mmCIF file of C-alpha atoms in Angstrom:
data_model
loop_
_atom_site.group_PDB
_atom_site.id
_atom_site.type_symbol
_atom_site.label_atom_id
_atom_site.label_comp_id
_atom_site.label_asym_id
_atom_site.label_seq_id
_atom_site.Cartn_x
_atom_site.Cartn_y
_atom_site.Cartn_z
ATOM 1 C CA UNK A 1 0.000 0.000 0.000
ATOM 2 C CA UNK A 2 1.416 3.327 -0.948
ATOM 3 C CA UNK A 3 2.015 6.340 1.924
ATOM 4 C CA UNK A 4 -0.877 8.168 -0.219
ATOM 5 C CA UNK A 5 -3.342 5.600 0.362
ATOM 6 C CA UNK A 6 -2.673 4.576 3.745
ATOM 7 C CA UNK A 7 -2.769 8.203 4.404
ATOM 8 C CA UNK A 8 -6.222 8.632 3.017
ATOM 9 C CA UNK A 9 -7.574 5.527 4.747
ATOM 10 C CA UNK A 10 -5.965 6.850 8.262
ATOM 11 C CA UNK A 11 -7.979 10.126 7.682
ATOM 12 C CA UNK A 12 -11.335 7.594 7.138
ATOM 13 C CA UNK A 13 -10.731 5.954 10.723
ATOM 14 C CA UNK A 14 -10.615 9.308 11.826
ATOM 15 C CA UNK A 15 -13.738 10.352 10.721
ATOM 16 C CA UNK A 16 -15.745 7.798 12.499
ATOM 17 C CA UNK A 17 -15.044 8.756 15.565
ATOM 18 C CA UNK A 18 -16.336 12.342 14.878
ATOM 19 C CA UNK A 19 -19.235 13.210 16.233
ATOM 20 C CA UNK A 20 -22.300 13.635 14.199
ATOM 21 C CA UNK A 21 -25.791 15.550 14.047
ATOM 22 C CA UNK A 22 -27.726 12.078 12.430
ATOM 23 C CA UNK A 23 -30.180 11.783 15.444
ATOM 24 C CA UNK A 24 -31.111 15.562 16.490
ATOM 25 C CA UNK A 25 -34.548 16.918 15.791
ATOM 26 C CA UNK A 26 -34.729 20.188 14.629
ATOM 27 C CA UNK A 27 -36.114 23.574 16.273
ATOM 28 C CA UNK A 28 -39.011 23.200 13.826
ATOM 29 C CA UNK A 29 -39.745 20.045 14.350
ATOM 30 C CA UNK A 30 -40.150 20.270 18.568
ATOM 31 C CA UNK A 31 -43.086 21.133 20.383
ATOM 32 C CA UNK A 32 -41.331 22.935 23.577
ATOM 33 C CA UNK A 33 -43.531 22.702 26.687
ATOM 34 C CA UNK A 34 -42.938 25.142 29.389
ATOM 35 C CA UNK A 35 -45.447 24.463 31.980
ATOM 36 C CA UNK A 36 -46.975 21.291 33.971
ATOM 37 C CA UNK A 37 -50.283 20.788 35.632
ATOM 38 C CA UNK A 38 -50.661 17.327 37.196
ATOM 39 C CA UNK A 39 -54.358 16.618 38.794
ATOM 40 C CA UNK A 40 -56.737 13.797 39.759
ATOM 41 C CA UNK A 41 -59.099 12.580 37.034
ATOM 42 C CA UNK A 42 -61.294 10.325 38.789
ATOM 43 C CA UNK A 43 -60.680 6.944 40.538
ATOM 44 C CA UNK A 44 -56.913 5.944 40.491
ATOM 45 C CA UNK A 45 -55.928 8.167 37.158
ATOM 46 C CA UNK A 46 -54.564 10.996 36.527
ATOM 47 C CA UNK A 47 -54.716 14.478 33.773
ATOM 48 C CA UNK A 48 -51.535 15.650 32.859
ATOM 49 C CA UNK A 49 -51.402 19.355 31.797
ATOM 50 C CA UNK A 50 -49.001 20.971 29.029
ATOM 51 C CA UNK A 51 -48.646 24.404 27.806
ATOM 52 C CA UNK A 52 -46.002 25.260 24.552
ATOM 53 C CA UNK A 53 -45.227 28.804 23.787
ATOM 54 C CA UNK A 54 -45.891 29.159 20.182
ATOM 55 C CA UNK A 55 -43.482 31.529 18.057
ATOM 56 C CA UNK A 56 -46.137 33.749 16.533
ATOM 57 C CA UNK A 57 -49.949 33.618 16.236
ATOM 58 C CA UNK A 58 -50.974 30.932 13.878
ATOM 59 C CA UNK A 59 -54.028 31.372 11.210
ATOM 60 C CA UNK A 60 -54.785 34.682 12.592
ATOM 61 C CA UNK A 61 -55.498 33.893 16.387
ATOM 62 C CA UNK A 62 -54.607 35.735 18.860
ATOM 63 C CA UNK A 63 -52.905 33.305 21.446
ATOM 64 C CA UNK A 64 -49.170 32.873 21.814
ATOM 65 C CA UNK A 65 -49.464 29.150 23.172
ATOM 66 C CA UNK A 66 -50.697 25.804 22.746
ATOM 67 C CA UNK A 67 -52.306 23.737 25.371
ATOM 68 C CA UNK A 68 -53.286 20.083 25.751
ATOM 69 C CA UNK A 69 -54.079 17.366 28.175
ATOM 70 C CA UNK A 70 -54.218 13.689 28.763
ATOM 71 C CA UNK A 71 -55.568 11.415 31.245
ATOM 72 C CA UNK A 72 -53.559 8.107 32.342
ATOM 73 C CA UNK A 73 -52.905 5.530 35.160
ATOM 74 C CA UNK A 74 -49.705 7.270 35.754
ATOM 75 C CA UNK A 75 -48.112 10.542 35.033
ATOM 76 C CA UNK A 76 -45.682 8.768 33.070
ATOM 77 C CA UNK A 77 -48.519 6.924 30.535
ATOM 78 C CA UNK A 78 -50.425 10.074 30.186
ATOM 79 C CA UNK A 79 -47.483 11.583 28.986
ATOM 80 C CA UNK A 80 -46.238 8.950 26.208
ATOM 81 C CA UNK A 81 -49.848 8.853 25.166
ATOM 82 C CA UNK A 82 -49.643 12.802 24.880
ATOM 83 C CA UNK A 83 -46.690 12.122 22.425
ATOM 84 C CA UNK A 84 -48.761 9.673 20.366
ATOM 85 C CA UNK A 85 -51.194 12.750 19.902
ATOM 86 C CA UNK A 86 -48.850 15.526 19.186
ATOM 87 C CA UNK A 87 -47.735 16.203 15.307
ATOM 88 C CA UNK A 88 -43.954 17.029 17.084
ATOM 89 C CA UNK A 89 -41.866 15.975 19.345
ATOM 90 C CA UNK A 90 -42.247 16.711 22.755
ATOM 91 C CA UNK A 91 -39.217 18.633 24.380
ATOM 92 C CA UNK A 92 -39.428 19.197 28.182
ATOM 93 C CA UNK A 93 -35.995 20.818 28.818
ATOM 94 C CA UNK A 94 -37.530 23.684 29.031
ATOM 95 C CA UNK A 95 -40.120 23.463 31.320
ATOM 96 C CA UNK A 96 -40.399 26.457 33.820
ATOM 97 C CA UNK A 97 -42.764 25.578 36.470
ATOM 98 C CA UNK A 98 -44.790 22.039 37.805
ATOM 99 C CA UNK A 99 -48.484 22.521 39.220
ATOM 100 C CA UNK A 100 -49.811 19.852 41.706
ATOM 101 C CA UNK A 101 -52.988 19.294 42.330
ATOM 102 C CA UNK A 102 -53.772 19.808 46.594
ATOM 103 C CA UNK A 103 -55.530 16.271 46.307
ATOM 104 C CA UNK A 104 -52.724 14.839 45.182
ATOM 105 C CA UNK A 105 -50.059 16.652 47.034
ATOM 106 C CA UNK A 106 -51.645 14.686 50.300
ATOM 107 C CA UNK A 107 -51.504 11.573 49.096
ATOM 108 C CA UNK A 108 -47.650 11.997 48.371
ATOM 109 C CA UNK A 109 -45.541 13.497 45.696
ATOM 110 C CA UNK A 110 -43.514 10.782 44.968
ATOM 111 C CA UNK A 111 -45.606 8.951 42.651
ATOM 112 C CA UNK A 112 -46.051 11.973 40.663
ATOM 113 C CA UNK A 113 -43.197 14.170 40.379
ATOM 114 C CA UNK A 114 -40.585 10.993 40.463
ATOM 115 C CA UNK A 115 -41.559 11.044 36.719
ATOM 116 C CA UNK A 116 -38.711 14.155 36.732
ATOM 117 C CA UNK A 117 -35.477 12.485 38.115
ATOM 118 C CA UNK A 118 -36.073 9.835 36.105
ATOM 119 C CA UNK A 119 -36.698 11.265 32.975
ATOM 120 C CA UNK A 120 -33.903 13.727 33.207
ATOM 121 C CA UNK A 121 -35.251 16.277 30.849
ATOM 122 C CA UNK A 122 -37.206 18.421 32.772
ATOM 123 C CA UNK A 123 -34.462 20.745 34.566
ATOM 124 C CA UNK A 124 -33.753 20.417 38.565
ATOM 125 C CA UNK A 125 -34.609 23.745 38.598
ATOM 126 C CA UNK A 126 -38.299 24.338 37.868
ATOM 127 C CA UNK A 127 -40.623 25.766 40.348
ATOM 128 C CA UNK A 128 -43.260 23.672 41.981
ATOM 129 C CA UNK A 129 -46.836 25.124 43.768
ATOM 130 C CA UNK A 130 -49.808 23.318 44.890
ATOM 131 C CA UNK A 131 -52.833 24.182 43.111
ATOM 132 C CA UNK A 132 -56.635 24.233 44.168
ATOM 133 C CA UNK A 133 -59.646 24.683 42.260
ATOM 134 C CA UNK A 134 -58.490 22.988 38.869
ATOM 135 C CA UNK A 135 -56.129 23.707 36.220
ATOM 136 C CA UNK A 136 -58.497 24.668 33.578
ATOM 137 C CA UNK A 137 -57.909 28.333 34.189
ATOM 138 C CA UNK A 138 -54.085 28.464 35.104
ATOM 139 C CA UNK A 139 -53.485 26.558 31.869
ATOM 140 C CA UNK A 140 -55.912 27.844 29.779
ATOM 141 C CA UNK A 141 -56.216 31.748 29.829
ATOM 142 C CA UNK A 142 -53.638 34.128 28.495
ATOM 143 C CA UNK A 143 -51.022 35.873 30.842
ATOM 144 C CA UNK A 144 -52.439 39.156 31.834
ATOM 145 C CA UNK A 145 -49.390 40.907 31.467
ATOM 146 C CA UNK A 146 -48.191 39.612 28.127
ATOM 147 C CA UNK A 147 -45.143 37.161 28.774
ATOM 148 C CA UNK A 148 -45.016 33.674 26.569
ATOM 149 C CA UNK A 149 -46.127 30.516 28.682
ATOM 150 C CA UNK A 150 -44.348 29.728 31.484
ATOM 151 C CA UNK A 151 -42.601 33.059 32.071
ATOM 152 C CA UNK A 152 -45.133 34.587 33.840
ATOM 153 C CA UNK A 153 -45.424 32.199 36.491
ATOM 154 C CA UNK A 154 -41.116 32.227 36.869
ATOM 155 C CA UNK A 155 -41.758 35.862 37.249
ATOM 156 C CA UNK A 156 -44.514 35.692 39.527
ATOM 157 C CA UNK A 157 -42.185 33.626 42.077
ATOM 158 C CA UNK A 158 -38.173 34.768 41.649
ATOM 159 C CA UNK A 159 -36.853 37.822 43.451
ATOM 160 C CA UNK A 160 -36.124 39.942 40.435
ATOM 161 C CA UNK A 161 -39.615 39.713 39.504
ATOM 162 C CA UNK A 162 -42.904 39.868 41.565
ATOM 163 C CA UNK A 163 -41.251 37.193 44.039
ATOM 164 C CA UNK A 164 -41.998 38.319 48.041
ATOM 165 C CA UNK A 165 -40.991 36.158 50.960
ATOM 166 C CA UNK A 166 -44.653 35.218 51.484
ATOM 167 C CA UNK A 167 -44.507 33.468 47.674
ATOM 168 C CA UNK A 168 -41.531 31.390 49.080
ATOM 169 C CA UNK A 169 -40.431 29.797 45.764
ATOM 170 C CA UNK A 170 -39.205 26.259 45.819
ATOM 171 C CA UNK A 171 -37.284 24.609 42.813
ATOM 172 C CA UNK A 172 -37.605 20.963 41.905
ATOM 173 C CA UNK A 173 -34.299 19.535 43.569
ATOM 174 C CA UNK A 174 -35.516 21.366 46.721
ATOM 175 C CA UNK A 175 -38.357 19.210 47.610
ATOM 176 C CA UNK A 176 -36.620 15.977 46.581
ATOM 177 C CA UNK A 177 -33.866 17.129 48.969
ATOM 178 C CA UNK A 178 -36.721 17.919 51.716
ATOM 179 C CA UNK A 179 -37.833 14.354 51.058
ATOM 180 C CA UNK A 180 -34.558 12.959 51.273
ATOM 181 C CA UNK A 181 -33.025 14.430 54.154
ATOM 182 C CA UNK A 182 -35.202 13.645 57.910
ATOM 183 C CA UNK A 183 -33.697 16.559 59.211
ATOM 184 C CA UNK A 184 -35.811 19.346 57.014
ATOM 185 C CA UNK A 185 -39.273 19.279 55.315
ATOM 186 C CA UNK A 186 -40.063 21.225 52.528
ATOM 187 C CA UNK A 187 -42.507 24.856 52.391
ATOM 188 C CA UNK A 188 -44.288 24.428 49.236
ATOM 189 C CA UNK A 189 -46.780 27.642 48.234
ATOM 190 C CA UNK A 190 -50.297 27.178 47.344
ATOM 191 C CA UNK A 191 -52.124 28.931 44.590
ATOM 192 C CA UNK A 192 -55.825 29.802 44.281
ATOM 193 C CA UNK A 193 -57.101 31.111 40.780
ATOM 194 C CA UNK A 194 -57.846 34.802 40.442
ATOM 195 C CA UNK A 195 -60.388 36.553 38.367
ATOM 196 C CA UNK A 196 -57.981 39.139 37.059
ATOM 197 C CA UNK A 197 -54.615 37.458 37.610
ATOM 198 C CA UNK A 198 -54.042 34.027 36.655
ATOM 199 C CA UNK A 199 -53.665 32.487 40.083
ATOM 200 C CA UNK A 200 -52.818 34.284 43.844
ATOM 201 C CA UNK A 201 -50.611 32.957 46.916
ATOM 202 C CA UNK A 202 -52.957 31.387 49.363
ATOM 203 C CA UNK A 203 -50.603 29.990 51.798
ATOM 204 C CA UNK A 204 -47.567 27.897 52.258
ATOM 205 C CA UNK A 205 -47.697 24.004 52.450
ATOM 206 C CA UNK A 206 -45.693 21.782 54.622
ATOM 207 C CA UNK A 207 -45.138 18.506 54.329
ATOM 208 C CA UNK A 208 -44.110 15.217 56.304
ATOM 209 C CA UNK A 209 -41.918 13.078 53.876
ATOM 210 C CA UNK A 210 -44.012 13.610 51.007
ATOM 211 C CA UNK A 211 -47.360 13.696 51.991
ATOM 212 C CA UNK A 212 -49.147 17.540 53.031
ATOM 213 C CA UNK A 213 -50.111 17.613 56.231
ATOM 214 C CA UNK A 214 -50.614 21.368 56.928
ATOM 215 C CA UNK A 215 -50.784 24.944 55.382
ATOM 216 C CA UNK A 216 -49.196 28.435 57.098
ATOM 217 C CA UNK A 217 -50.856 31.818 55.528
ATOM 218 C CA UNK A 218 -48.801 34.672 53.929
ATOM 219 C CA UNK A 219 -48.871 36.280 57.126
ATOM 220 C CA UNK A 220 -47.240 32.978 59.193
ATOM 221 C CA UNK A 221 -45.076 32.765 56.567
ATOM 222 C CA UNK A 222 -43.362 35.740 57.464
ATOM 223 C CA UNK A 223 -41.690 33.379 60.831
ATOM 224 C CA UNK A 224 -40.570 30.795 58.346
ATOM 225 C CA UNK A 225 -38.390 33.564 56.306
ATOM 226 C CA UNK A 226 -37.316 35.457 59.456
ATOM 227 C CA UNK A 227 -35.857 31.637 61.148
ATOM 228 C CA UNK A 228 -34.320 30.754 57.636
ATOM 229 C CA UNK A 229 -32.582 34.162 56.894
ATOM 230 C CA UNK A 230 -34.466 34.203 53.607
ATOM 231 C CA UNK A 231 -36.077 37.669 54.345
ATOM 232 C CA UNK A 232 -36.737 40.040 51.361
ATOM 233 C CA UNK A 233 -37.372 44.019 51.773
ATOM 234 C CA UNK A 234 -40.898 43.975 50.826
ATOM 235 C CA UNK A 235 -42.673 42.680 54.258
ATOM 236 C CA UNK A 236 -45.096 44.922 55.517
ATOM 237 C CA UNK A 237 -46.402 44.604 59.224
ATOM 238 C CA UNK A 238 -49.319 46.414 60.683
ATOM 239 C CA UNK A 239 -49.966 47.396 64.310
ATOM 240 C CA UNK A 240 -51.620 49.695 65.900
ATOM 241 C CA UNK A 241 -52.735 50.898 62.607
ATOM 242 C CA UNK A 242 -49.425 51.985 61.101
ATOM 243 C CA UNK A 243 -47.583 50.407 58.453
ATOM 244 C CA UNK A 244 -44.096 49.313 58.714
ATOM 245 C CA UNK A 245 -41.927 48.066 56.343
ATOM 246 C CA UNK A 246 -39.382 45.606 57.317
ATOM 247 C CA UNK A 247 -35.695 46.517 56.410
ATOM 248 C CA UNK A 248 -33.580 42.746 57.809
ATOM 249 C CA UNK A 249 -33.420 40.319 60.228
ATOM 250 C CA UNK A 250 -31.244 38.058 61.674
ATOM 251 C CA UNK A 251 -31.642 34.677 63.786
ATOM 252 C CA UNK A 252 -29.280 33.747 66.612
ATOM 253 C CA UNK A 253 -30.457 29.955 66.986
ATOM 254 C CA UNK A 254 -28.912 28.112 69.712
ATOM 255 C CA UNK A 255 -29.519 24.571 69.977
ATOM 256 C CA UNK A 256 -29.006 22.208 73.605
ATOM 257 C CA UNK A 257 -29.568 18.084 74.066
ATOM 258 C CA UNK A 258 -31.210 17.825 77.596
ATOM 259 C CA UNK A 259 -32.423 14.561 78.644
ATOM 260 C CA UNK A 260 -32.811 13.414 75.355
ATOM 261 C CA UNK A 261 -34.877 15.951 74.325
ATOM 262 C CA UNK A 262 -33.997 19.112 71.382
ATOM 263 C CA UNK A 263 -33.821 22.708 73.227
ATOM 264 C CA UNK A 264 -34.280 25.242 70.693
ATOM 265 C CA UNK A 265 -33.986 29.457 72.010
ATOM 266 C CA UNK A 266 -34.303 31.937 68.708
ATOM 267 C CA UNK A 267 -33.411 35.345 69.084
ATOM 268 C CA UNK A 268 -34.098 36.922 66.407
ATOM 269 C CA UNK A 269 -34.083 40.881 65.810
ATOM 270 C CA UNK A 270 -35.623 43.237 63.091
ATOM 271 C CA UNK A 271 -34.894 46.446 62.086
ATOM 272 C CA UNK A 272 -37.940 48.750 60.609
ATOM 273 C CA UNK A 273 -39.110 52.229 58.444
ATOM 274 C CA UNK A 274 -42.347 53.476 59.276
ATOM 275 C CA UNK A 275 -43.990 53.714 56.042
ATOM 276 C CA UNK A 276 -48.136 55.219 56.951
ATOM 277 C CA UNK A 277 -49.986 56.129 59.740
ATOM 278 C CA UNK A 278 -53.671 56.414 60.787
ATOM 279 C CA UNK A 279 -54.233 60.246 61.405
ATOM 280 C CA UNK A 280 -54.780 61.256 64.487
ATOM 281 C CA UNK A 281 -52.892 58.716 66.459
ATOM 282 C CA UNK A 282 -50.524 59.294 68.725
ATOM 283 C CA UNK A 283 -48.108 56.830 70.134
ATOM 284 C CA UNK A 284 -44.173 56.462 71.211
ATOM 285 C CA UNK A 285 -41.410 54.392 69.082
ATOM 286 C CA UNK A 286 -40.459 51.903 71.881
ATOM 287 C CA UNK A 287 -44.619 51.399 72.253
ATOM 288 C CA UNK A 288 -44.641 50.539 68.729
ATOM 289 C CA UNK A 289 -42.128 48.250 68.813
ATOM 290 C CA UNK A 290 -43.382 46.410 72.017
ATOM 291 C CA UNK A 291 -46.413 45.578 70.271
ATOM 292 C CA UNK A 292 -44.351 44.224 66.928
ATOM 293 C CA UNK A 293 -42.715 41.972 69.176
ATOM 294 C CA UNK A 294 -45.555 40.883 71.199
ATOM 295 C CA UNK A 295 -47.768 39.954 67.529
ATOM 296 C CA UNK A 296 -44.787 38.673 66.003
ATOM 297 C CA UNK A 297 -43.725 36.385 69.027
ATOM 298 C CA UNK A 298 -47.316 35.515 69.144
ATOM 299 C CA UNK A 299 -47.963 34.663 65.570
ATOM 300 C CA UNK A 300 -44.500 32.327 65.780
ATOM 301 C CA UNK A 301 -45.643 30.279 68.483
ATOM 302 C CA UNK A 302 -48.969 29.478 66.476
ATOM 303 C CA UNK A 303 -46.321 28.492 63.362
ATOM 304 C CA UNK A 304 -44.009 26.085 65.678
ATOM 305 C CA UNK A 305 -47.202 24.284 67.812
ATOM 306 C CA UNK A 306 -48.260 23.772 63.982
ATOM 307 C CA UNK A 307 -45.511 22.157 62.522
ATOM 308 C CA UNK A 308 -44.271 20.248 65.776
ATOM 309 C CA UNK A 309 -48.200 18.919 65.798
ATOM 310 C CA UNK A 310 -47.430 17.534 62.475
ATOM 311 C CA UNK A 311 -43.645 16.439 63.257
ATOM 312 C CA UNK A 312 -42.712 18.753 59.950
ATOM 313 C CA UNK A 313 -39.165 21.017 60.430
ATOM 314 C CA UNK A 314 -40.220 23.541 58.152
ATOM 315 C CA UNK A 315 -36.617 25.200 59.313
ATOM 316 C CA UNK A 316 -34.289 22.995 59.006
ATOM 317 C CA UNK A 317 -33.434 23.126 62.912
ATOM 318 C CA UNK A 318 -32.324 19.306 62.531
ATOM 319 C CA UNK A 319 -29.132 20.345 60.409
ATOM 320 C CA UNK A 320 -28.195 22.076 63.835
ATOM 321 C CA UNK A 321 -28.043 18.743 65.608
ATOM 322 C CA UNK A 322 -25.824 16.943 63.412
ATOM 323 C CA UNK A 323 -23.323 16.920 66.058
ATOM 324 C CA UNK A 324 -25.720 16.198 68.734
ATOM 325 C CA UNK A 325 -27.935 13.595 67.163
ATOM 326 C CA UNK A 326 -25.860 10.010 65.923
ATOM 327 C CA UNK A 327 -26.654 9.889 62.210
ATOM 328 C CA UNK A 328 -27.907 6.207 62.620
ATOM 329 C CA UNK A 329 -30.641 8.540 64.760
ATOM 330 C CA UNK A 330 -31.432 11.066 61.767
ATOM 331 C CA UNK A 331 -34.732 9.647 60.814
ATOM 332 C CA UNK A 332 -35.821 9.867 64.539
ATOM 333 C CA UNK A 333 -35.431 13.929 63.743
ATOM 334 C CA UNK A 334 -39.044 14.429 63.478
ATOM 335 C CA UNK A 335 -40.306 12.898 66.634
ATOM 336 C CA UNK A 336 -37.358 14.600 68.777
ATOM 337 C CA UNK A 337 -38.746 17.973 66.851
ATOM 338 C CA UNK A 338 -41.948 17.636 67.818
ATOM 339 C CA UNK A 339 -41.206 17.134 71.748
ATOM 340 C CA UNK A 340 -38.535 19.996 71.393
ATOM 341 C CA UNK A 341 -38.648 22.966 73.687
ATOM 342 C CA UNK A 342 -38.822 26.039 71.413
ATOM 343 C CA UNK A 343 -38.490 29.571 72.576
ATOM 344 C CA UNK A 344 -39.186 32.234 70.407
ATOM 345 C CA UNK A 345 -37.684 35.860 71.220
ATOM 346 C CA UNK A 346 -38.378 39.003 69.019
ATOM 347 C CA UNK A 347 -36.355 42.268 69.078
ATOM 348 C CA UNK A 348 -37.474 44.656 67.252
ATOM 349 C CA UNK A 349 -36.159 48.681 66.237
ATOM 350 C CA UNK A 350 -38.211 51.300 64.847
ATOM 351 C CA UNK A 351 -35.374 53.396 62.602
ATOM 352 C CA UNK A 352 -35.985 56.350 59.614
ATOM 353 C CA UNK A 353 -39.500 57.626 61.209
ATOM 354 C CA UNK A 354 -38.819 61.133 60.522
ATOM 355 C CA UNK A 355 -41.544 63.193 62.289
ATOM 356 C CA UNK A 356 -44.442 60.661 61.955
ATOM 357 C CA UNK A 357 -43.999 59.894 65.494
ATOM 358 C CA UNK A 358 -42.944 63.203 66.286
ATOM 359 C CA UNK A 359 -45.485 65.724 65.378
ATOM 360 C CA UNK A 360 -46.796 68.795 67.354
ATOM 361 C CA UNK A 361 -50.006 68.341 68.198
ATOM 362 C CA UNK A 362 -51.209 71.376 67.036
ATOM 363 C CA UNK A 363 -50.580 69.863 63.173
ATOM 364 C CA UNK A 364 -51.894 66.912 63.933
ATOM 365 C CA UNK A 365 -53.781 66.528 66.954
ATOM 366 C CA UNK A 366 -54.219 63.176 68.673
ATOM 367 C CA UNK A 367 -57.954 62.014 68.933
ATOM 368 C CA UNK A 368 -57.199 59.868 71.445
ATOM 369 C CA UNK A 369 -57.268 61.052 75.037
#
């Protein structure tokens, strides 16, 4: 064989180990879903939701996105007989956010958002809420402000957007990690529909391995961000009818083993801007802040009687034990949590009031006597 034709048949070799583009599906040819709505649809079945963003309005309509639906024994059937049904493929990398039915979220996750790690298209990523009242509406009416499917709800949750601490959004690798680790449970939020937006923030679910066991309100919610650190500057608190606007927080936590038994003391400490008043009132700074601390202090109690009722650590107080619990004793974390001793301290300073709380009276007299 000549140096010219062993040359040319090295180069051949060569080229089948190059990588090729034989199996990928083009743009065109993919139907890219951005949203899922999983709900019960009688007996043991179940209706999987999809919504795909389409490009531009097609035949003169006037919506930017597809939707479609399909009922199955599992979340997994309903979706390969979805594919048998669509004139594309279906492409789930880019899904945005996962809606679960209430119904189903207390009977257990698991069996219906396992679908996800095994899969391993949908990203780790996407945001999860509970729903109530259907997905008809969420899935089938346009976003009121204008963004293609799926952004508006990845707006309505993350910080840079519309996100508040009360939404409290929670990412798909979050709950499996709340699920997998007996020291923390997971705070998933709840949505209600809305007649002018799509859906509202009812609450905040908690959970015991995978099953919902309970529900904290916007306002309870407010505990759960203050304990965690994960306080945002949009928290507004009301007493004696002025509105303050929360500035930060921080949590000392100290954690004690006494006769088997988790002792818990949180002193935590805020720092607020008096943002409106109620005319006519007249009241001191430090009284103002007594009574923050005594509705806050208050308010947390009711959240920790809640979740130690339901042995759920919302907080993640557990990962403060590591040292003090064996881990062969890790999965007994929820028992010891809910005979811990939990005390629950609030300090509270009243800064930037300007002269709201120090007017003459003569400008704006106090109706009180």
């Amino acid at each position: 064989m000549s140096r010219r034709a062993a040359r040319c048949l090295a180069i051949l070799c060569l080229l089948l180990f190059l990588p090729g583009c034989w199996d990928v599906k083009d743009v065109d040819n993919r139907l890219l879903e951005t949203a899922i709505g999983i709900e019960p649809a009688g007996g043991d079945r179940v209706r999987v939701w999809m919504r795909f963003p389409l490009p531009q309005s097609q035949n003169g309509a006037h919506k930017d996105f597809f939707v479609t639906k399909q009922e199955g024994s599992t979340v997994i059937e309903a979706i390969d007989q979805l594919r048998l049904r669509l004139p594309k493929s279906l492409d789930m990398s880019q899904n945005q956010s996962i809606f679960l039915d209430q119904a189903l979220a207390k009977k257990g996750f698991m069996p219906y958002l396992e679908f996800t790690i095994r899969d391993r298209t949908v990203p780790l990523d996407s945001l999860i809420a509970i729903t109530t009242g259907g997905m008809k509406s969420i899935f089938e009416r346009p976003n009121p402000t204008g963004e293609l499917s799926g952004i508006y709800t990845k707006l309505f949750f993350e910080r840079y957007g519309g996100g508040t601490s009360q939404k409290n959004v929670v990412s798909l690798w979050e709950i499996f990690r709340g699920y997998y680790d007996p020291l923390e449970e997971c705070l998933v939020p709840v949505l209600v529909t809305d007649s002018e937006t799509i859906f509202r923030v009812a609450g905040n679910a908690f959970f015991k391995n995978d099953a919902m066991v309970g529900m904290i309100s916007p306002e309870e919610t407010l505990i759960y961000e203050i304990v965690t650190g994960k306080m945002s500057p949009f928290e507004i608190e009301t007493a004696d009818k002025m509105n303050l606007k929360i500035l930060n927080s921080s949590a000392d936590i100290d954690t004690d083993m006494r006769s088997g038994k988790p002792v818990i003391r949180i002193h935590a400490k805020l720092s607020m801007t008096l943002m409106d008043s109620a005319r006519g009132i007249d009241i001191k700074a430090e009284h103002l802040e007594a009574s923050i601390n005594r509705l806050i202090e208050q308010r947390g109690a009711a959240v920790f009687r809640m979740t130690q009722a339901q042995e759920s650590d919302i907080f993640g107080l557990g990962n403060r034990f590591r040292g003090k619990v064996p881990p062969s004793q890790y999965d007994r974390w929820p028992k010891l949590y809910s005979t811990a001793k939990l005390e629950f301290k609030l300090d509270s300073e009243l800064k930037n009031t300007g002269l709201q709380l120090r007017r003459r009276p003569f400008i704006n007299p106090s109706k009180e006597k």
